[in-house]
Amino acid sequence: MRALCSVASIAMIHPAAAQETPPPLDAYGELPLFDDAALSASGERLALVMTKGDKRQIVLTDTAMQPIRSIAVGDTKLRDLQWVGDEYLLLTYSQTEELPFGYVGDKMEFYRVMIVPMDVNEDVETIFLNKRGIANAVFGNYGIRKVKGKWVGYFSGILFKQNGSGTYKFDHGRPALLAVDIKRNEPEIASYPASEGAYRDWIVGPEGEIAAQFDFYKRNGDWRITGPEGKTIAKGQKPDARIALLCLGTEGQSVIYRENSDEDEENHYFKVYLSSGEAKEILTGKNVTAISCNETNGLMDGYFREAGLPVFIAKKDQLAAQKIWGSMASGKTSMISWSNDVKKVIVRRSGSGISGSWYMVDLASNKLVPLGSERPAIKADQIGEIRKIDYIARDGLEMSGILTLPPQRETKNLPLVVFPHGGPHSHDEPVFDWWAQAFASRGYAVFQPNFRGSTDQDMSFRRAGYGEWGRKMQTDITDGVAELAKQGLIDPARACIMGASYGGYAALTGVTIQQDQYRCAISYSGVSDLQLMYRTGYIEESGRSKLTQQRLLEELGPRDNLVEYSPDKQADRANAPILLIHGMDDTVVPFAHSKRMADALKDAGKPYKLVELEGEDHWLSRSSTRNRMLKEALSFVQKYNPAD
């Protein structure tokens, strides 16, 4: 089984004196030399994503680490690895593609799945590729099942409409569920799309049957869950669409679904039997963040919490996980992938002195097998110390941030780079961050504030950020800087601000709507125009969905204030140089945001630079453009806020 779960066990390590010459900047900007790993359900096969020499590849091995097959992947944007028994590996990747005239938007990120056989005599194939009547893209993965002795994968895809001439054309974008014979790469329709104006989701049972179906009707927010015979077992109304079908219960006779409560804004988990249709809430008071669903039978096998190791339903699995967890030393440890019996687990460690180390824990042999290091060119004593900083905002709200310190300097009156995260519903943790560590290696302290709206606290803290773009979310950042100055750690007169996505918005806001805080600002793929963001989300992407409109206005604040808190509309107030960097394949924050900001700064006669990254997306997925971004950003900060 494969899952991503973060479990924190932080022990601060004060690094020894660093070497005088820091690692080259590419050591931070390159994609990690060891990037990902997945363990098959039996625990007998491994998939490793690594770079050997100058070649990035996926290596398939047995557990003795003997290679069986390797696949060159170059700069492919890998998104997931998934085993099918011990015979096949499914490789999910994405590509940014132009959309034909008439579609909403110019570009879209399309996901595809390759079938990689362990048998080197079998060809690598792509699901839905060159299949008549089906779009060449995957829109959802519903698990792998063994049906009548054959491995079958369940994926959602877009069906085309056949003309009288025998050709196919696009009909609508509502996906159907297709069952794909993995060996033959042949799809069959397992369930048809939802009707117009509706959204449909499925749970596939252990034998490949449609165990449950979820339908949501956008017009009025009505929803229902039906069992295998079409009988409604749960229903309700949720105009904001915050409800999701998850998996079967642990016994296979019930369905687990999640609903976001209108009263407390928390996620609540419910169990309803396929026969009775009476829903009951489960896991109350457990601080559950996600349910773990077994990929090969669709049953719930555990859950994840805000902190700590995952909780397994089976007692023997939980004991195994506790033993593995107890074997780990300092740093933040994540369980990445494990066998069905939890006797073999792939773990990753990161933190002060650790740039990213991967291991396989084998309980049967009581061994800890090193798999690889993400950045071996960066030695432990070259990694800046990572601290958690607690502070109180000016209105009394308690919050925290992450401070990365330069390994070559005394921790006193340091030059600062403020690095607010994207999202904005995300958060930073005390782990190795390649971007933060790159600046720390050049003599800067780097502060990553978890401002209100971040996800490191409860839902009330997240909701405290609603309507506070450019307002309290912004002053939370400067309040954190003030705390660092109060402790004597940084010199507040020598600070720049940089960020990506929402963090880019915060960077632009920090030198336009705010005043006299920073010597420079750097925005990667940042939002500059709240009106454009509102219009793109509400009109172009959702087709004037009232639900989307409500969500956007809740997040951004009233429409009549959007101009006031849009950095491009306040460009004449910019009081520090601005660097704009944007991926030209960004499908999340359109390039138009950086272009509008650049034009506004030019018209206002303000100093700026615009860097366009060809072939790069919102997530900095490629080494070459990531390196260019890092070099441009560091050069800009060194020019306007030198470390010495």
PDB file of C-alpha atoms in Angstrom, residues 52-213:
ATOM      1  CA  LYS A  52      22.107   8.365 -11.850  1.00  0.00           C
ATOM      2  CA  GLY A  53      24.744  10.527 -13.451  1.00  0.00           C
ATOM      3  CA  ASP A  54      22.699  12.977 -15.496  1.00  0.00           C
ATOM      4  CA  LYS A  55      19.805  10.589 -16.121  1.00  0.00           C
ATOM      5  CA  ARG A  56      16.590  10.622 -14.106  1.00  0.00           C
ATOM      6  CA  GLN A  57      14.936   7.225 -14.068  1.00  0.00           C
ATOM      7  CA  ILE A  58      12.579   4.853 -12.317  1.00  0.00           C
ATOM      8  CA  VAL A  59      14.328   1.688 -11.142  1.00  0.00           C
ATOM      9  CA  LEU A  60      12.263  -1.401 -10.322  1.00  0.00           C
ATOM     10  CA  THR A  61      13.964  -3.805  -7.919  1.00  0.00           C
ATOM     11  CA  ASP A  62      13.392  -6.731  -5.605  1.00  0.00           C
ATOM     12  CA  THR A  63      13.811  -6.134  -1.877  1.00  0.00           C
ATOM     13  CA  ALA A  64      17.457  -7.220  -2.098  1.00  0.00           C
ATOM     14  CA  MET A  65      17.829  -4.057  -4.214  1.00  0.00           C
ATOM     15  CA  GLN A  66      18.632  -6.063  -7.336  1.00  0.00           C
ATOM     16  CA  PRO A  67      17.444  -4.091 -10.396  1.00  0.00           C
ATOM     17  CA  ILE A  68      14.832  -5.749 -12.606  1.00  0.00           C
ATOM     18  CA  ARG A  69      13.921  -2.940 -14.967  1.00  0.00           C
ATOM     19  CA  SER A  70      14.597   0.789 -15.369  1.00  0.00           C
ATOM     20  CA  ILE A  71      12.670   3.452 -17.259  1.00  0.00           C
ATOM     21  CA  ALA A  72      14.255   6.777 -18.291  1.00  0.00           C
ATOM     22  CA  VAL A  73      11.897   9.642 -17.387  1.00  0.00           C
ATOM     23  CA  GLY A  74      14.035  12.744 -17.976  1.00  0.00           C
ATOM     24  CA  ASP A  75      12.149  15.894 -16.976  1.00  0.00           C
ATOM     25  CA  THR A  76       8.735  14.182 -16.964  1.00  0.00           C
ATOM     26  CA  LYS A  77       6.451  15.650 -14.294  1.00  0.00           C
ATOM     27  CA  LEU A  78       5.943  12.554 -12.142  1.00  0.00           C
ATOM     28  CA  ARG A  79       2.941  12.697  -9.813  1.00  0.00           C
ATOM     29  CA  ASP A  80       2.441   9.192  -8.364  1.00  0.00           C
ATOM     30  CA  LEU A  81       3.643   5.571  -8.310  1.00  0.00           C
ATOM     31  CA  GLN A  82       1.250   2.675  -7.739  1.00  0.00           C
ATOM     32  CA  TRP A  83       1.917  -1.072  -7.786  1.00  0.00           C
ATOM     33  CA  VAL A  84      -0.406  -3.630  -9.373  1.00  0.00           C
ATOM     34  CA  GLY A  85       0.479  -6.819  -7.537  1.00  0.00           C
ATOM     35  CA  ASP A  86       4.146  -7.535  -8.179  1.00  0.00           C
ATOM     36  CA  GLU A  87       3.691  -7.556 -11.956  1.00  0.00           C
ATOM     37  CA  TYR A  88       3.096  -3.925 -12.970  1.00  0.00           C
ATOM     38  CA  LEU A  89       3.835  -0.383 -11.864  1.00  0.00           C
ATOM     39  CA  LEU A  90       1.429   2.435 -12.708  1.00  0.00           C
ATOM     40  CA  LEU A  91       3.226   5.715 -13.288  1.00  0.00           C
ATOM     41  CA  THR A  92       1.086   8.879 -13.156  1.00  0.00           C
ATOM     42  CA  TYR A  93       2.485  11.995 -14.803  1.00  0.00           C
ATOM     43  CA  SER A  94       1.088  15.274 -16.064  1.00  0.00           C
ATOM     44  CA  GLN A  95       1.526  17.553 -19.057  1.00  0.00           C
ATOM     45  CA  THR A  96       0.397  21.103 -19.700  1.00  0.00           C
ATOM     46  CA  GLU A  97      -1.445  21.328 -23.009  1.00  0.00           C
ATOM     47  CA  GLU A  98      -3.132  23.984 -25.108  1.00  0.00           C
ATOM     48  CA  LEU A  99      -6.911  23.776 -25.270  1.00  0.00           C
ATOM     49  CA  PRO A 100      -8.831  24.121 -28.555  1.00  0.00           C
ATOM     50  CA  PHE A 101     -10.883  27.209 -29.266  1.00  0.00           C
ATOM     51  CA  GLY A 102     -14.156  27.233 -27.342  1.00  0.00           C
ATOM     52  CA  TYR A 103     -12.840  25.738 -24.111  1.00  0.00           C
ATOM     53  CA  VAL A 104     -12.645  27.642 -20.832  1.00  0.00           C
ATOM     54  CA  GLY A 105      -9.059  28.843 -20.468  1.00  0.00           C
ATOM     55  CA  ASP A 106      -6.094  28.451 -22.797  1.00  0.00           C
ATOM     56  CA  LYS A 107      -4.246  25.597 -21.083  1.00  0.00           C
ATOM     57  CA  MET A 108      -4.957  22.654 -18.810  1.00  0.00           C
ATOM     58  CA  GLU A 109      -2.866  20.163 -16.843  1.00  0.00           C
ATOM     59  CA  PHE A 110      -3.727  16.695 -18.129  1.00  0.00           C
ATOM     60  CA  TYR A 111      -2.889  13.549 -16.154  1.00  0.00           C
ATOM     61  CA  ARG A 112      -1.937  10.257 -17.764  1.00  0.00           C
ATOM     62  CA  VAL A 113      -1.075   6.812 -16.438  1.00  0.00           C
ATOM     63  CA  MET A 114       1.606   4.536 -17.897  1.00  0.00           C
ATOM     64  CA  ILE A 115       1.569   0.771 -17.347  1.00  0.00           C
ATOM     65  CA  VAL A 116       5.135  -0.448 -16.728  1.00  0.00           C
ATOM     66  CA  PRO A 117       5.418  -4.288 -16.733  1.00  0.00           C
ATOM     67  CA  MET A 118       8.089  -5.945 -14.613  1.00  0.00           C
ATOM     68  CA  ASP A 119       8.674  -8.302 -17.544  1.00  0.00           C
ATOM     69  CA  VAL A 120      11.185  -6.494 -19.767  1.00  0.00           C
ATOM     70  CA  ASN A 121       9.743  -8.330 -22.785  1.00  0.00           C
ATOM     71  CA  GLU A 122       6.406  -6.530 -22.376  1.00  0.00           C
ATOM     72  CA  ASP A 123       5.910  -3.028 -23.737  1.00  0.00           C
ATOM     73  CA  VAL A 124       5.189   0.062 -21.664  1.00  0.00           C
ATOM     74  CA  GLU A 125       1.717   1.380 -22.523  1.00  0.00           C
ATOM     75  CA  THR A 126      -0.460   4.363 -21.607  1.00  0.00           C
ATOM     76  CA  ILE A 127      -4.038   4.030 -20.383  1.00  0.00           C
ATOM     77  CA  PHE A 128      -6.633   5.417 -22.844  1.00  0.00           C
ATOM     78  CA  LEU A 129      -3.952   6.206 -25.437  1.00  0.00           C
ATOM     79  CA  ASN A 130      -5.296   5.707 -28.981  1.00  0.00           C
ATOM     80  CA  LYS A 131      -8.573   4.253 -27.698  1.00  0.00           C
ATOM     81  CA  ARG A 132     -11.433   5.223 -29.995  1.00  0.00           C
ATOM     82  CA  GLY A 133     -14.077   7.305 -28.291  1.00  0.00           C
ATOM     83  CA  ILE A 134     -12.056   8.060 -25.127  1.00  0.00           C
ATOM     84  CA  ALA A 135     -10.009  11.166 -24.362  1.00  0.00           C
ATOM     85  CA  ASN A 136      -6.301  10.548 -23.834  1.00  0.00           C
ATOM     86  CA  ALA A 137      -6.270  11.556 -20.166  1.00  0.00           C
ATOM     87  CA  VAL A 138      -7.196  10.169 -16.748  1.00  0.00           C
ATOM     88  CA  PHE A 139      -9.442  12.228 -14.450  1.00  0.00           C
ATOM     89  CA  GLY A 140      -9.520   9.996 -11.368  1.00  0.00           C
ATOM     90  CA  ASN A 141      -8.101   6.740  -9.953  1.00  0.00           C
ATOM     91  CA  TYR A 142     -10.520   4.419  -8.154  1.00  0.00           C
ATOM     92  CA  GLY A 143      -8.136   1.610  -7.263  1.00  0.00           C
ATOM     93  CA  ILE A 144      -6.928  -1.749  -8.474  1.00  0.00           C
ATOM     94  CA  ARG A 145      -8.898  -4.981  -8.099  1.00  0.00           C
ATOM     95  CA  LYS A 146      -8.246  -8.605  -9.009  1.00  0.00           C
ATOM     96  CA  VAL A 147     -11.312  -9.726 -10.947  1.00  0.00           C
ATOM     97  CA  LYS A 148     -11.548 -13.373 -12.090  1.00  0.00           C
ATOM     98  CA  GLY A 149      -7.793 -13.747 -11.827  1.00  0.00           C
ATOM     99  CA  LYS A 150      -7.027 -10.554 -13.803  1.00  0.00           C
ATOM    100  CA  TRP A 151      -5.770  -7.211 -12.557  1.00  0.00           C
ATOM    101  CA  VAL A 152      -8.231  -4.441 -13.378  1.00  0.00           C
ATOM    102  CA  GLY A 153      -7.689  -0.732 -12.794  1.00  0.00           C
ATOM    103  CA  TYR A 154     -10.624   1.660 -12.398  1.00  0.00           C
ATOM    104  CA  PHE A 155     -10.190   5.157 -13.812  1.00  0.00           C
ATOM    105  CA  SER A 156     -12.514   7.958 -14.790  1.00  0.00           C
ATOM    106  CA  GLY A 157     -12.290   9.213 -18.347  1.00  0.00           C
ATOM    107  CA  ILE A 158     -14.117  11.378 -20.853  1.00  0.00           C
ATOM    108  CA  LEU A 159     -16.205   9.578 -23.489  1.00  0.00           C
ATOM    109  CA  PHE A 160     -16.599  11.153 -26.924  1.00  0.00           C
ATOM    110  CA  LYS A 161     -19.802  11.158 -28.958  1.00  0.00           C
ATOM    111  CA  GLN A 162     -19.864   9.185 -32.204  1.00  0.00           C
ATOM    112  CA  ASN A 163     -21.117  10.872 -35.367  1.00  0.00           C
ATOM    113  CA  GLY A 164     -23.030   9.135 -38.105  1.00  0.00           C
ATOM    114  CA  SER A 165     -19.819   9.017 -40.156  1.00  0.00           C
ATOM    115  CA  GLY A 166     -18.118   6.910 -37.499  1.00  0.00           C
ATOM    116  CA  THR A 167     -15.892   9.696 -36.207  1.00  0.00           C
ATOM    117  CA  TYR A 168     -15.906  11.012 -32.647  1.00  0.00           C
ATOM    118  CA  LYS A 169     -16.230  14.501 -31.196  1.00  0.00           C
ATOM    119  CA  PHE A 170     -16.247  16.061 -27.739  1.00  0.00           C
ATOM    120  CA  ASP A 171     -19.686  15.899 -26.125  1.00  0.00           C
ATOM    121  CA  HIS A 172     -19.288  17.037 -22.500  1.00  0.00           C
ATOM    122  CA  GLY A 173     -16.680  16.927 -19.757  1.00  0.00           C
ATOM    123  CA  ARG A 174     -18.487  14.714 -17.248  1.00  0.00           C
ATOM    124  CA  PRO A 175     -16.374  11.586 -16.686  1.00  0.00           C
ATOM    125  CA  ALA A 176     -17.462   7.976 -16.863  1.00  0.00           C
ATOM    126  CA  LEU A 177     -15.896   5.142 -14.849  1.00  0.00           C
ATOM    127  CA  LEU A 178     -13.886   2.709 -16.957  1.00  0.00           C
ATOM    128  CA  ALA A 179     -12.455  -0.684 -15.999  1.00  0.00           C
ATOM    129  CA  VAL A 180      -9.058  -1.261 -17.611  1.00  0.00           C
ATOM    130  CA  ASP A 181      -7.615  -4.754 -18.051  1.00  0.00           C
ATOM    131  CA  ILE A 182      -4.046  -3.918 -17.010  1.00  0.00           C
ATOM    132  CA  LYS A 183      -2.342  -6.696 -18.977  1.00  0.00           C
ATOM    133  CA  ARG A 184      -4.170  -5.949 -22.228  1.00  0.00           C
ATOM    134  CA  ASN A 185      -4.666  -2.203 -21.595  1.00  0.00           C
ATOM    135  CA  GLU A 186      -8.265  -2.535 -22.731  1.00  0.00           C
ATOM    136  CA  PRO A 187     -10.986  -0.348 -21.144  1.00  0.00           C
ATOM    137  CA  GLU A 188     -14.667  -1.141 -20.674  1.00  0.00           C
ATOM    138  CA  ILE A 189     -17.386   1.158 -19.376  1.00  0.00           C
ATOM    139  CA  ALA A 190     -18.162   0.316 -15.744  1.00  0.00           C
ATOM    140  CA  SER A 191     -20.523   3.241 -15.075  1.00  0.00           C
ATOM    141  CA  TYR A 192     -21.821   6.078 -17.214  1.00  0.00           C
ATOM    142  CA  PRO A 193     -21.392   9.814 -16.538  1.00  0.00           C
ATOM    143  CA  ALA A 194     -23.717  11.917 -14.434  1.00  0.00           C
ATOM    144  CA  SER A 195     -26.542  13.823 -16.050  1.00  0.00           C
ATOM    145  CA  GLU A 196     -26.093  17.446 -17.076  1.00  0.00           C
ATOM    146  CA  GLY A 197     -25.654  19.745 -14.108  1.00  0.00           C
ATOM    147  CA  ALA A 198     -24.531  16.928 -11.807  1.00  0.00           C
ATOM    148  CA  TYR A 199     -21.284  15.447 -10.487  1.00  0.00           C
ATOM    149  CA  ARG A 200     -20.766  11.709  -9.946  1.00  0.00           C
ATOM    150  CA  ASP A 201     -18.317   9.670  -7.881  1.00  0.00           C
ATOM    151  CA  TRP A 202     -17.940   5.950  -7.167  1.00  0.00           C
ATOM    152  CA  ILE A 203     -16.610   3.319  -4.780  1.00  0.00           C
ATOM    153  CA  VAL A 204     -15.404   0.116  -6.402  1.00  0.00           C
ATOM    154  CA  GLY A 205     -15.878  -2.997  -4.260  1.00  0.00           C
ATOM    155  CA  PRO A 206     -13.382  -5.829  -3.658  1.00  0.00           C
ATOM    156  CA  GLU A 207     -14.654  -7.848  -6.638  1.00  0.00           C
ATOM    157  CA  GLY A 208     -14.753  -4.922  -9.052  1.00  0.00           C
ATOM    158  CA  GLU A 209     -18.451  -4.170  -8.504  1.00  0.00           C
ATOM    159  CA  ILE A 210     -19.822  -0.639  -8.143  1.00  0.00           C
ATOM    160  CA  ALA A 211     -20.413  -0.805  -4.394  1.00  0.00           C
ATOM    161  CA  ALA A 212     -21.707   2.757  -4.036  1.00  0.00           C
ATOM    162  CA  GLN A 213     -22.376   5.805  -6.183  1.00  0.00           C
TER     163      GLN A 213
END
